[in-house]
Amino acid sequence: MNQTKKERIIAVLPKPVLSLLKYLWSFRSVIRPLKIAGPVVQIYINDSGIESFAGINNFYSFLLSDYRISAKVTLEFYDEQGAYLCRHQETIGNLASYHYSVKDIFKKNNVHSKFGIVTLMLLPKNRFLQALKKLGVTAPHFFMFYKSAGSMGHVHPSSVLDLNNKVSGEFISNQYIHSKGLEKIVFYQVNPSKHLVEIEHQLFDASLGKDRVLLAEKNILRPMSAICVKFDLGKMVLPEMLGMRVNPLPTSNSKPIVLRYYHGEYFSLSHS
Amino acid sequence: MDLKNYPVEALHTFQVHTLRQFGYQTRVTLVNLSSQRPEFSTDYYVDVRINYPDGREVRKSDVGFILTGARIVLDCSPFLDSEFTGEAILTFSMIPVRYRDQKTVNTSRAELWFLLTAQDHYVEFYRDDGFSSGVLYQSGAFNFSGFSQERTTLIQAPKVYKDSSIETYMSVIYNGFDETSREPAILDCLLIDGERKISTWQEVIPARTMKLINISEHMLETEQLEFACLYGFCRNATLLPLTISRNKNTQCLALEHSLPPNYYASTMTGANRKQAVVNLSKFVFHI
């Protein structure tokens, strides 16, 4: 019979030792009541007239509002090549909520980058608070706001950062894009993993299926890097509806954000 | 088959609203990824129910058909009365082909949950010049006990922005699938910047309507970009909120849905969520 490593170890340990280990393991939830999935990931854009802001609220104190809970914000930034840039940390109070300007953080830290990965970790100041057990596994979701002179976009995080995340398969967006007035489609894609990945972004004729590719671009993404893929459509005769395909996704749920540019450089933005 | 006499119109729904007051029409992309589980794989007939703010309800059958693995795009304008100028809710029901011609079916919660969660659908608001802004989400048969006993809403929206050209709204849909969800929904709103309370107020949403709440009118007038977080709490209904920011000069829109509590904390369902609701009522919204 196949046994796991754990089962083989348990089989050979003397009973008193096993009992002691079980007893000590039971204190784990007392010492570490908080379980957190990991930092949450999204992309920042600091280029082409677009500014980015991260909106964060102290969700621990909202969901456990019978306690007063402060929390520590840690935002970390990477450039498009995946190189670490800087960190912003501060403590936020009970129910508090702040927004953080990427441009201001970069200025304060004297770093420059057009786009890349931003991660958020939000931890309660008192990590021994037993009530945290009631939350199960937590994930510090936040919202990015992108703003240019006349356009805006809101988006929630794409994924949890886990460097052991495996490359996912082909992804076809559930949204189709109506081509009327469309001048450009821009993808911002992250690779929140430690793997080097070759990825292809495609636009296809939605009425004819994913194999009727109109435009495609391949790129290699280094670990923790990001790319910007631009498809200029202004001179093309386009079908009514366009589909979007990414193959492969660097990790499950690391779908790109997509900007639809219309006449006059106005855009709308969404997760794909 | 743990669900008996379950209404087919409530099996797999996508609920959207119009946004005519900003000069936009509504369009949806409905998706069928039911083939991920062969035992539930199905093509869908699509019906739509339109709820008008004056209480009228109109149903249209066979407005679309979605093959397994396919997507269809439907413009919502033809479904609306040509003289209607306000805001309406449209509820698209995707009905498995084997359930056609039945009003209720015996099925399983496993099938119900799978058909709903296998995919997001897409709603977009578009203008005559082609500009379009949209968002992907899922929407179950809220405020229907056959779907869920939960009838509360918890909103955390750290995404309210305002400057001289930007306003932020929250649209809420208050939908239902039986006669038990007809009392108005009461939404308590708390607006926070940092640790500072900016405003508290209450919104009343009649059943089977949408309401567009101008959040930024509760903030001071400003030239530079100001931020706030909206905490929302509804004790008696499950509302479907969307955050909508709008540039008054260019009319461009930004849309995003909020995340339910169980995205932040995996156990925020059932008894844990009920306790969170009690605590919020007592300690945050002072009800």
PDB file of C-alpha atoms in Angstrom, chain A residues 53-68 91-100 133-145 147-157 172-178 180-182 241 255 260 262 266-272, chain B residues 27 29 31 33 71 73 119-122 124 128-136 154-159 161 163 165-166 168 190 192-195 225-229 231-232 243-247 250 252-259 261 263-268 272 276 279-280 283-285:
ATOM      1  CA  PHE A  53      -3.643  54.626  -6.518  1.00  0.00           C
ATOM      2  CA  ALA A  54      -4.143  51.687  -4.124  1.00  0.00           C
ATOM      3  CA  GLY A  55      -7.262  51.885  -1.942  1.00  0.00           C
ATOM      4  CA  ILE A  56      -6.951  49.822   1.242  1.00  0.00           C
ATOM      5  CA  ASN A  57      -9.263  49.320   4.214  1.00  0.00           C
ATOM      6  CA  ASN A  58      -8.698  47.538   7.514  1.00  0.00           C
ATOM      7  CA  PHE A  59     -10.970  44.602   6.816  1.00  0.00           C
ATOM      8  CA  TYR A  60      -9.971  42.799  10.025  1.00  0.00           C
ATOM      9  CA  SER A  61     -11.690  45.463  12.088  1.00  0.00           C
ATOM     10  CA  PHE A  62     -14.736  45.473   9.795  1.00  0.00           C
ATOM     11  CA  LEU A  63     -15.270  41.715  10.003  1.00  0.00           C
ATOM     12  CA  LEU A  64     -14.413  41.491  13.732  1.00  0.00           C
ATOM     13  CA  SER A  65     -15.991  44.776  14.732  1.00  0.00           C
ATOM     14  CA  ASP A  66     -16.440  43.687  18.363  1.00  0.00           C
ATOM     15  CA  TYR A  67     -12.671  44.224  18.705  1.00  0.00           C
ATOM     16  CA  ARG A  68     -10.513  47.280  18.051  1.00  0.00           C
ATOM     17  CA  THR A  91       0.010  51.289  10.639  1.00  0.00           C
ATOM     18  CA  ILE A  92      -3.651  51.995  10.073  1.00  0.00           C
ATOM     19  CA  GLY A  93      -6.236  52.189  12.823  1.00  0.00           C
ATOM     20  CA  ASN A  94      -9.517  50.500  13.545  1.00  0.00           C
ATOM     21  CA  LEU A  95     -11.840  50.626  10.482  1.00  0.00           C
ATOM     22  CA  ALA A  96      -9.394  53.002   8.814  1.00  0.00           C
ATOM     23  CA  SER A  97      -8.991  53.305   5.057  1.00  0.00           C
ATOM     24  CA  TYR A  98      -6.357  55.076   2.987  1.00  0.00           C
ATOM     25  CA  HIS A  99      -5.325  55.467  -0.607  1.00  0.00           C
ATOM     26  CA  TYR A 100      -1.702  55.431  -1.685  1.00  0.00           C
ATOM     27  CA  LYS A 133      -9.262  32.210  14.157  1.00  0.00           C
ATOM     28  CA  LYS A 134     -12.867  33.001  13.252  1.00  0.00           C
ATOM     29  CA  LEU A 135     -11.702  34.446   9.937  1.00  0.00           C
ATOM     30  CA  GLY A 136     -10.181  31.243   8.594  1.00  0.00           C
ATOM     31  CA  VAL A 137      -7.700  31.987   5.824  1.00  0.00           C
ATOM     32  CA  THR A 138      -7.493  35.713   5.076  1.00  0.00           C
ATOM     33  CA  ALA A 139      -6.457  37.602   1.948  1.00  0.00           C
ATOM     34  CA  PRO A 140      -5.790  41.361   1.997  1.00  0.00           C
ATOM     35  CA  HIS A 141      -7.820  42.492  -0.999  1.00  0.00           C
ATOM     36  CA  PHE A 142      -7.559  46.088  -2.145  1.00  0.00           C
ATOM     37  CA  PHE A 143      -8.612  48.166  -5.148  1.00  0.00           C
ATOM     38  CA  MET A 144      -6.440  49.898  -7.699  1.00  0.00           C
ATOM     39  CA  PHE A 145      -7.647  53.146  -9.268  1.00  0.00           C
ATOM     40  CA  LYS A 147      -6.573  57.870 -13.660  1.00  0.00           C
ATOM     41  CA  SER A 148      -5.596  59.945 -16.660  1.00  0.00           C
ATOM     42  CA  ALA A 149      -6.756  63.385 -17.771  1.00  0.00           C
ATOM     43  CA  GLY A 150     -10.174  62.185 -18.877  1.00  0.00           C
ATOM     44  CA  SER A 151     -10.363  58.454 -18.172  1.00  0.00           C
ATOM     45  CA  MET A 152     -10.381  56.137 -15.180  1.00  0.00           C
ATOM     46  CA  GLY A 153     -10.412  52.498 -14.164  1.00  0.00           C
ATOM     47  CA  HIS A 154     -11.084  50.506 -11.011  1.00  0.00           C
ATOM     48  CA  VAL A 155      -9.876  46.948 -10.560  1.00  0.00           C
ATOM     49  CA  HIS A 156      -9.562  44.462  -7.708  1.00  0.00           C
ATOM     50  CA  PRO A 157      -6.448  42.324  -7.250  1.00  0.00           C
ATOM     51  CA  ILE A 172      -9.984  33.031 -23.057  1.00  0.00           C
ATOM     52  CA  SER A 173     -11.695  36.068 -21.583  1.00  0.00           C
ATOM     53  CA  ASN A 174     -15.417  35.870 -20.887  1.00  0.00           C
ATOM     54  CA  GLN A 175     -15.815  39.353 -22.280  1.00  0.00           C
ATOM     55  CA  TYR A 176     -15.981  40.243 -25.934  1.00  0.00           C
ATOM     56  CA  ILE A 177     -14.965  43.715 -27.054  1.00  0.00           C
ATOM     57  CA  HIS A 178     -17.216  45.641 -29.410  1.00  0.00           C
ATOM     58  CA  LYS A 180     -16.999  50.397 -32.737  1.00  0.00           C
ATOM     59  CA  GLY A 181     -14.831  53.443 -32.094  1.00  0.00           C
ATOM     60  CA  LEU A 182     -11.924  51.282 -30.924  1.00  0.00           C
ATOM     61  CA  MET A 241     -16.687  41.667 -31.751  1.00  0.00           C
ATOM     62  CA  LYS A 255      -5.387  37.545 -15.950  1.00  0.00           C
ATOM     63  CA  ARG A 260      -9.814  49.822 -24.505  1.00  0.00           C
ATOM     64  CA  TYR A 262     -11.178  55.111 -28.099  1.00  0.00           C
ATOM     65  CA  TYR A 266      -9.901  58.001 -23.755  1.00  0.00           C
ATOM     66  CA  PHE A 267      -9.849  54.537 -22.278  1.00  0.00           C
ATOM     67  CA  SER A 268     -11.932  52.204 -20.200  1.00  0.00           C
ATOM     68  CA  LEU A 269     -10.253  49.518 -18.112  1.00  0.00           C
ATOM     69  CA  SER A 270     -11.282  46.200 -16.604  1.00  0.00           C
ATOM     70  CA  HIS A 271      -9.887  42.869 -15.525  1.00  0.00           C
ATOM     71  CA  SER A 272     -10.187  40.450 -18.384  1.00  0.00           C
TER      72      SER A 272
ATOM     73  CA  ARG B  27     -25.117  45.338 -23.394  1.00  0.00           C
ATOM     74  CA  THR B  29     -22.101  38.978 -22.899  1.00  0.00           C
ATOM     75  CA  VAL B  31     -21.134  32.755 -21.266  1.00  0.00           C
ATOM     76  CA  LEU B  33     -18.803  27.043 -19.539  1.00  0.00           C
ATOM     77  CA  ARG B  71     -20.777  33.247 -25.612  1.00  0.00           C
ATOM     78  CA  VAL B  73     -23.811  39.248 -26.916  1.00  0.00           C
ATOM     79  CA  GLN B 119     -18.278  31.449 -15.362  1.00  0.00           C
ATOM     80  CA  ASP B 120     -18.578  35.205 -15.018  1.00  0.00           C
ATOM     81  CA  HIS B 121     -20.798  37.149 -17.380  1.00  0.00           C
ATOM     82  CA  TYR B 122     -20.072  40.645 -18.683  1.00  0.00           C
ATOM     83  CA  GLU B 124     -21.026  46.977 -20.336  1.00  0.00           C
ATOM     84  CA  ASP B 128     -23.265  55.924 -29.549  1.00  0.00           C
ATOM     85  CA  ASP B 129     -19.637  56.824 -30.339  1.00  0.00           C
ATOM     86  CA  GLY B 130     -18.602  53.313 -29.273  1.00  0.00           C
ATOM     87  CA  PHE B 131     -16.999  54.137 -25.906  1.00  0.00           C
ATOM     88  CA  SER B 132     -17.776  51.273 -23.559  1.00  0.00           C
ATOM     89  CA  SER B 133     -16.937  50.381 -19.984  1.00  0.00           C
ATOM     90  CA  GLY B 134     -17.846  47.087 -18.360  1.00  0.00           C
ATOM     91  CA  VAL B 135     -17.235  44.544 -15.653  1.00  0.00           C
ATOM     92  CA  LEU B 136     -17.403  40.765 -15.215  1.00  0.00           C
ATOM     93  CA  LEU B 154     -21.812  43.897   3.706  1.00  0.00           C
ATOM     94  CA  ILE B 155     -19.908  46.360   1.508  1.00  0.00           C
ATOM     95  CA  GLN B 156     -16.281  47.425   1.823  1.00  0.00           C
ATOM     96  CA  ALA B 157     -15.446  49.875  -0.960  1.00  0.00           C
ATOM     97  CA  PRO B 158     -12.123  51.731  -0.524  1.00  0.00           C
ATOM     98  CA  LYS B 159     -12.565  53.206  -4.007  1.00  0.00           C
ATOM     99  CA  TYR B 161     -12.715  59.224  -5.584  1.00  0.00           C
ATOM    100  CA  ASP B 163     -12.158  65.899  -7.717  1.00  0.00           C
ATOM    101  CA  SER B 165     -14.290  66.395 -12.673  1.00  0.00           C
ATOM    102  CA  ILE B 166     -14.685  62.965 -11.038  1.00  0.00           C
ATOM    103  CA  THR B 168     -18.236  58.261  -7.671  1.00  0.00           C
ATOM    104  CA  LEU B 190     -20.639  55.090   6.461  1.00  0.00           C
ATOM    105  CA  ILE B 192     -14.465  57.102   6.025  1.00  0.00           C
ATOM    106  CA  ASP B 193     -11.200  58.831   5.077  1.00  0.00           C
ATOM    107  CA  GLY B 194      -8.286  57.549   7.135  1.00  0.00           C
ATOM    108  CA  GLU B 195      -9.778  57.241  10.603  1.00  0.00           C
ATOM    109  CA  LEU B 225      -8.220  64.211  -5.850  1.00  0.00           C
ATOM    110  CA  GLU B 226      -9.855  63.152  -2.599  1.00  0.00           C
ATOM    111  CA  PHE B 227     -10.470  59.589  -1.436  1.00  0.00           C
ATOM    112  CA  ALA B 228     -12.936  57.808   0.808  1.00  0.00           C
ATOM    113  CA  CYS B 229     -14.013  54.307   1.698  1.00  0.00           C
ATOM    114  CA  TYR B 231     -18.790  50.850   4.324  1.00  0.00           C
ATOM    115  CA  GLY B 232     -22.306  49.649   3.580  1.00  0.00           C
ATOM    116  CA  THR B 243     -18.986  51.144  -7.967  1.00  0.00           C
ATOM    117  CA  ILE B 244     -19.184  53.602 -10.850  1.00  0.00           C
ATOM    118  CA  SER B 245     -16.832  56.556 -11.191  1.00  0.00           C
ATOM    119  CA  ARG B 246     -17.630  59.096 -13.863  1.00  0.00           C
ATOM    120  CA  ASN B 247     -15.720  61.969 -15.396  1.00  0.00           C
ATOM    121  CA  THR B 250     -15.556  63.410 -20.813  1.00  0.00           C
ATOM    122  CA  CYS B 252     -15.971  58.260 -19.281  1.00  0.00           C
ATOM    123  CA  LEU B 253     -16.856  55.585 -16.741  1.00  0.00           C
ATOM    124  CA  ALA B 254     -14.932  53.231 -14.459  1.00  0.00           C
ATOM    125  CA  LEU B 255     -16.790  50.214 -13.071  1.00  0.00           C
ATOM    126  CA  GLU B 256     -15.945  47.541 -10.535  1.00  0.00           C
ATOM    127  CA  HIS B 257     -17.849  45.172  -8.292  1.00  0.00           C
ATOM    128  CA  SER B 258     -17.088  44.825  -4.594  1.00  0.00           C
ATOM    129  CA  LEU B 259     -15.870  41.619  -2.980  1.00  0.00           C
ATOM    130  CA  PRO B 261     -16.640  39.075   2.978  1.00  0.00           C
ATOM    131  CA  TYR B 263     -13.016  36.789  -0.246  1.00  0.00           C
ATOM    132  CA  TYR B 264     -11.266  38.516   2.658  1.00  0.00           C
ATOM    133  CA  ALA B 265     -11.827  35.715   5.197  1.00  0.00           C
ATOM    134  CA  SER B 266     -12.646  32.192   4.115  1.00  0.00           C
ATOM    135  CA  THR B 267     -15.025  31.427   6.970  1.00  0.00           C
ATOM    136  CA  MET B 268     -17.208  34.519   6.552  1.00  0.00           C
ATOM    137  CA  ASN B 272     -19.509  33.523  11.347  1.00  0.00           C
ATOM    138  CA  ALA B 276     -20.219  39.728  11.946  1.00  0.00           C
ATOM    139  CA  ASN B 279     -21.430  43.064  15.589  1.00  0.00           C
ATOM    140  CA  LEU B 280     -21.531  45.588  12.746  1.00  0.00           C
ATOM    141  CA  PHE B 283     -20.540  48.544  17.073  1.00  0.00           C
ATOM    142  CA  VAL B 284     -20.189  50.263  13.697  1.00  0.00           C
ATOM    143  CA  PHE B 285     -23.591  51.270  12.413  1.00  0.00           C
TER     144      PHE B 285
END
